[in-house]
Tab-separated table of C-alpha atoms in Angstrom:
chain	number	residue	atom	x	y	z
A	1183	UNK	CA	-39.515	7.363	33.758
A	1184	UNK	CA	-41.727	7.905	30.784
A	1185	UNK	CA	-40.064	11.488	29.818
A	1186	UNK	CA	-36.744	9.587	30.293
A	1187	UNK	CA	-37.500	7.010	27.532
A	1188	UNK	CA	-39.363	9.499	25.187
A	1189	UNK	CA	-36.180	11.475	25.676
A	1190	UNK	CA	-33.807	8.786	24.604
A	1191	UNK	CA	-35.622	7.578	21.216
A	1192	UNK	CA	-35.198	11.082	20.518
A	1193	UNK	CA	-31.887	11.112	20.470
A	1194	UNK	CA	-30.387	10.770	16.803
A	1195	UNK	CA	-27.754	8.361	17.479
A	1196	UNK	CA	-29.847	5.779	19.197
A	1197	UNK	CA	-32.071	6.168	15.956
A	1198	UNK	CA	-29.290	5.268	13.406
A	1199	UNK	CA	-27.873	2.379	15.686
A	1200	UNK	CA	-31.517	0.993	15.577
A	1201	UNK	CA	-31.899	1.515	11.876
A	1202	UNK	CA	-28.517	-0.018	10.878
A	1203	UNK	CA	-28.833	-2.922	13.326
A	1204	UNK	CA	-32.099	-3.840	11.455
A	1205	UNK	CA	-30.925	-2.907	7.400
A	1206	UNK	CA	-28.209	-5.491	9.049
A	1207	UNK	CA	-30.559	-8.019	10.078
A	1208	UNK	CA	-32.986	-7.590	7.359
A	1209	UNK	CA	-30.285	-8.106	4.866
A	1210	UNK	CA	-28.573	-11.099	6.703
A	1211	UNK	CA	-32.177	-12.834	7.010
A	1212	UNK	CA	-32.223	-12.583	3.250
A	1213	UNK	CA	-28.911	-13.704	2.498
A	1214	UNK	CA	-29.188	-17.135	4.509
A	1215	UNK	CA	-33.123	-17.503	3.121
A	1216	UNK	CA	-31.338	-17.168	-0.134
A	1217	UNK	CA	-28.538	-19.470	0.238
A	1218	UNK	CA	-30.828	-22.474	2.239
A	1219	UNK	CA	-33.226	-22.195	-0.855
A	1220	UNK	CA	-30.281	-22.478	-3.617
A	1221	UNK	CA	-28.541	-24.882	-1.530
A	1222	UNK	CA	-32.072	-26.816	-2.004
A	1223	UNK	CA	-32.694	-26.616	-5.127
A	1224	UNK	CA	-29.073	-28.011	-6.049
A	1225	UNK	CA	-29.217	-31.192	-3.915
A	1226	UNK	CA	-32.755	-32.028	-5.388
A	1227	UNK	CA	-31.050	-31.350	-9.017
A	1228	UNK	CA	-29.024	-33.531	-9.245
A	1229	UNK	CA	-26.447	-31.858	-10.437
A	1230	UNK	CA	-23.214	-33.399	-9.081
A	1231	UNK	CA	-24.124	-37.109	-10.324
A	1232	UNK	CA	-20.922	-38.361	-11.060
A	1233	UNK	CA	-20.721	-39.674	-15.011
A	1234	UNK	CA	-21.039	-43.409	-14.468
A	1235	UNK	CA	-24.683	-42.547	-13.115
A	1236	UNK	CA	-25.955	-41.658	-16.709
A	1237	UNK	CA	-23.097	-43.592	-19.014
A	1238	UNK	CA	-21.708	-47.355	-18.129
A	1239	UNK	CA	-18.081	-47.487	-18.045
A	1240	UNK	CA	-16.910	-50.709	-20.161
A	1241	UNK	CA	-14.981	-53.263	-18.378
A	1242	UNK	CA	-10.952	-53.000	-18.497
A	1243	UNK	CA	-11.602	-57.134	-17.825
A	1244	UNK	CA	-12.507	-60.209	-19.748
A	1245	UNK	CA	-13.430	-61.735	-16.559
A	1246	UNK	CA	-16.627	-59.409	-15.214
A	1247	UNK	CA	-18.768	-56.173	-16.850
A	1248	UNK	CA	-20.368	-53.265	-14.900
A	1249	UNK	CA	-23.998	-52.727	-13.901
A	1250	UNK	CA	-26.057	-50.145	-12.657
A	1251	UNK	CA	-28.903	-50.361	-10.258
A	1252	UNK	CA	-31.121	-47.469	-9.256
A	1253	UNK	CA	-33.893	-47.764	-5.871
A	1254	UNK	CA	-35.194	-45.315	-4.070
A	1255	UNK	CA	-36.354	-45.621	-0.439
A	1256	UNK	CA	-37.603	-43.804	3.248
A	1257	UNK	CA	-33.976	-43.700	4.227
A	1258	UNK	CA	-30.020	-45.166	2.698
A	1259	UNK	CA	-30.416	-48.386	4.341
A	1260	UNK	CA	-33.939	-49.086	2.355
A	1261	UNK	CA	-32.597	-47.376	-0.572
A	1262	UNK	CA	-29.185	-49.114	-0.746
A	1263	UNK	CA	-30.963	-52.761	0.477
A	1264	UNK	CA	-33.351	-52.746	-2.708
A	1265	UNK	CA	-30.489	-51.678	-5.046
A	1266	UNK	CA	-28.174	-54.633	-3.569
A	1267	UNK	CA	-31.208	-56.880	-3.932
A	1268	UNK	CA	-31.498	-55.799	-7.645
A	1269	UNK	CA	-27.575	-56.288	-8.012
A	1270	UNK	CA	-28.292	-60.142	-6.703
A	1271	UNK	CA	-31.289	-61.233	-8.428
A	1272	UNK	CA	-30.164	-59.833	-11.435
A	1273	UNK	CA	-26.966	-62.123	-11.179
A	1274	UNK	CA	-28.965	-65.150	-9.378
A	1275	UNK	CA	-31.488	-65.134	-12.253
A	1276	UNK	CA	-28.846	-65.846	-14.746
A	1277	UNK	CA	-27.403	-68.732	-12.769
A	1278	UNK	CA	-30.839	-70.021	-12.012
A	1279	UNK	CA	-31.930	-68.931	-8.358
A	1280	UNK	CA	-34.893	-66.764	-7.529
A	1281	UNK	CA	-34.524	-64.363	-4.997
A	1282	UNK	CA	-37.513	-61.984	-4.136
A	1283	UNK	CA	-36.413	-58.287	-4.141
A	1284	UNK	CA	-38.699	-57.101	-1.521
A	1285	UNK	CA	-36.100	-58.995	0.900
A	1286	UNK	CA	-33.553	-57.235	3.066
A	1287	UNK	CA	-29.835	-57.526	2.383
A	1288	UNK	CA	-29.175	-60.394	4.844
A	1289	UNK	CA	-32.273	-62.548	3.944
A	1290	UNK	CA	-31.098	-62.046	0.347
A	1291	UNK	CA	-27.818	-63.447	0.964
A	1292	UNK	CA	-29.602	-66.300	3.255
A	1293	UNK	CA	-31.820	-67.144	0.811
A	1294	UNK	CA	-29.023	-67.468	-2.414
A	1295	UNK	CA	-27.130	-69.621	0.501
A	1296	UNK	CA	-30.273	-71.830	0.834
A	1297	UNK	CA	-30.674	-72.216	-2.699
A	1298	UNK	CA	-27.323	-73.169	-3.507
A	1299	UNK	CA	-26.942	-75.499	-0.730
A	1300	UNK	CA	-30.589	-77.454	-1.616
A	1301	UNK	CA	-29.702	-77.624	-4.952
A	1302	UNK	CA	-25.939	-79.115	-3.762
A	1303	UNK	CA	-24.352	-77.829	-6.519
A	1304	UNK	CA	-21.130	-75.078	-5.728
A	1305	UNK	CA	-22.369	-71.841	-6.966
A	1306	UNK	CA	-21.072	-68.436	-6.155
A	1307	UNK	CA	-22.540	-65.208	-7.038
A	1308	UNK	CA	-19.163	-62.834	-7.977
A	1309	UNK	CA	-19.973	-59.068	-7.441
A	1310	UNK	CA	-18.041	-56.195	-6.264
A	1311	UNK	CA	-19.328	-52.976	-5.465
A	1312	UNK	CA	-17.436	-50.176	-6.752
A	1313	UNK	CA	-19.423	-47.000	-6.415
A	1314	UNK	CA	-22.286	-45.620	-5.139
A	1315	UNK	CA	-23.992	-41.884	-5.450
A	1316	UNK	CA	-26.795	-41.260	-3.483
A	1317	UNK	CA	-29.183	-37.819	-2.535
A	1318	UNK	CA	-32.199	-37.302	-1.196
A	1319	UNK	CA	-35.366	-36.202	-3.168
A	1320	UNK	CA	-37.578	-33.378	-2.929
A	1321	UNK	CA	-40.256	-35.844	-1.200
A	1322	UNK	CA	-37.475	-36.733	1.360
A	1323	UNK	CA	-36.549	-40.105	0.152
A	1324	UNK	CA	-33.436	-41.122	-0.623
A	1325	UNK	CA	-32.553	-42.419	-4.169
A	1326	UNK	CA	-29.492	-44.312	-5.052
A	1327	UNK	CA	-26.644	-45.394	-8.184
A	1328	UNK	CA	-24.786	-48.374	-7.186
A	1329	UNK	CA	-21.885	-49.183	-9.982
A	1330	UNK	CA	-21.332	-52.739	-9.392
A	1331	UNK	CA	-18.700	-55.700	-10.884
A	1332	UNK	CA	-20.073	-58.649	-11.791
A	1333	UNK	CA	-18.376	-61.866	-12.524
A	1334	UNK	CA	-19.081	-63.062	-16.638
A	1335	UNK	CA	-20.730	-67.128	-16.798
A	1336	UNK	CA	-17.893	-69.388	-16.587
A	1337	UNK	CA	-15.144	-67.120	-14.688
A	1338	UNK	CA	-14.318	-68.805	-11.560
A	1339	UNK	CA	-12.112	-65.610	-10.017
A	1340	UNK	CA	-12.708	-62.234	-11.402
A	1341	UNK	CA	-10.094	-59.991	-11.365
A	1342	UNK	CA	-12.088	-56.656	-10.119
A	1343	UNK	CA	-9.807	-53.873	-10.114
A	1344	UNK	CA	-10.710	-50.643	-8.500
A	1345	UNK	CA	-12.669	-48.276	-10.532
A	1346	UNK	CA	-11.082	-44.593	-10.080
A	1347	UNK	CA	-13.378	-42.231	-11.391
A	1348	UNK	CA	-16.433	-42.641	-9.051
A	1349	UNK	CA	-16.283	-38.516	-8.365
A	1350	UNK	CA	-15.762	-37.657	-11.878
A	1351	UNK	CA	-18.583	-35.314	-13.003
């Protein structure tokens, strides 16, 4: 058996079959090591933030104006509840409640719904999400844009109208 295999890696077509198969592999390996490491380095970029991320559209409306909030967090659901929190105290503070933003999204909405209903005065809190851009950063967190509506003092129904150019880069 052992002159049989010594025979056969001999042979000069089992040598180039070997060869090519690994030039193949070789060249393959590099290829996806290449594309997995510039796929990387373009989600950690940021390169496909849409344009509201970095400038504020202005309001087609009288009746509301645009905000931005930014969080980061271990996963979306951290990230996005801290940016929604942000959204809400920013707009409580104005109309006088305190909300704390370490809260989650549904004991921030409990606790604006407390504070309205102690006080027993009819207050509501107008805000419309209209986009959101989110990735994930080199440490693994996620980090988040939320372009929100907001009602302006005094309007009792804002007319939010859909904002089209949330994937305009």
């Amino acid at each position: 058996m052992g002159s049989v295999s010594s025979r056969c890696d001999t042979l000069p077509f089992v040598k180039s079959i070997n060869q090519d198969s690994m030039k193949t592999c070789y060249k393959l390996t590099l290829i996806c090591l290449f594309l997995g490491l510039a796929t990387s380095l373009l989600a950690q970029s940021g390169v496909a933030e849409p344009k509201w991320v970095r400038n504020m559209p202005k309001s087609p409306s009288q009746s509301y104006y645009y905000r931005i909030t930014y969080s980061e967090g271990k996963n979306y659901e951290d990230a996005y509840t801290k940016a929604f929190a942000k959204a809400i105290y920013e707009n409580a503070c104005k109309r006088g409640i305190t909300v704390d933003v370490t809260m989650s999204q549904n004991e921030v909405e409990s606790e604006v719904a407390n504070q309205v209903s102690v006080d027993q005065r009819s207050m509501k809190l107008f805000i419309n999400k209209a986009c959101e851009w989110w990735s994930t950063s080199a440490n693994g967190h996620v980090k988040i844009y939320i372009l929100w509506q907001i009602g302006k003092n005094g309007v009792k129904d804002p007319d939010f109208e859909p904002y089209d150019n949330c994937y305009e880069y």
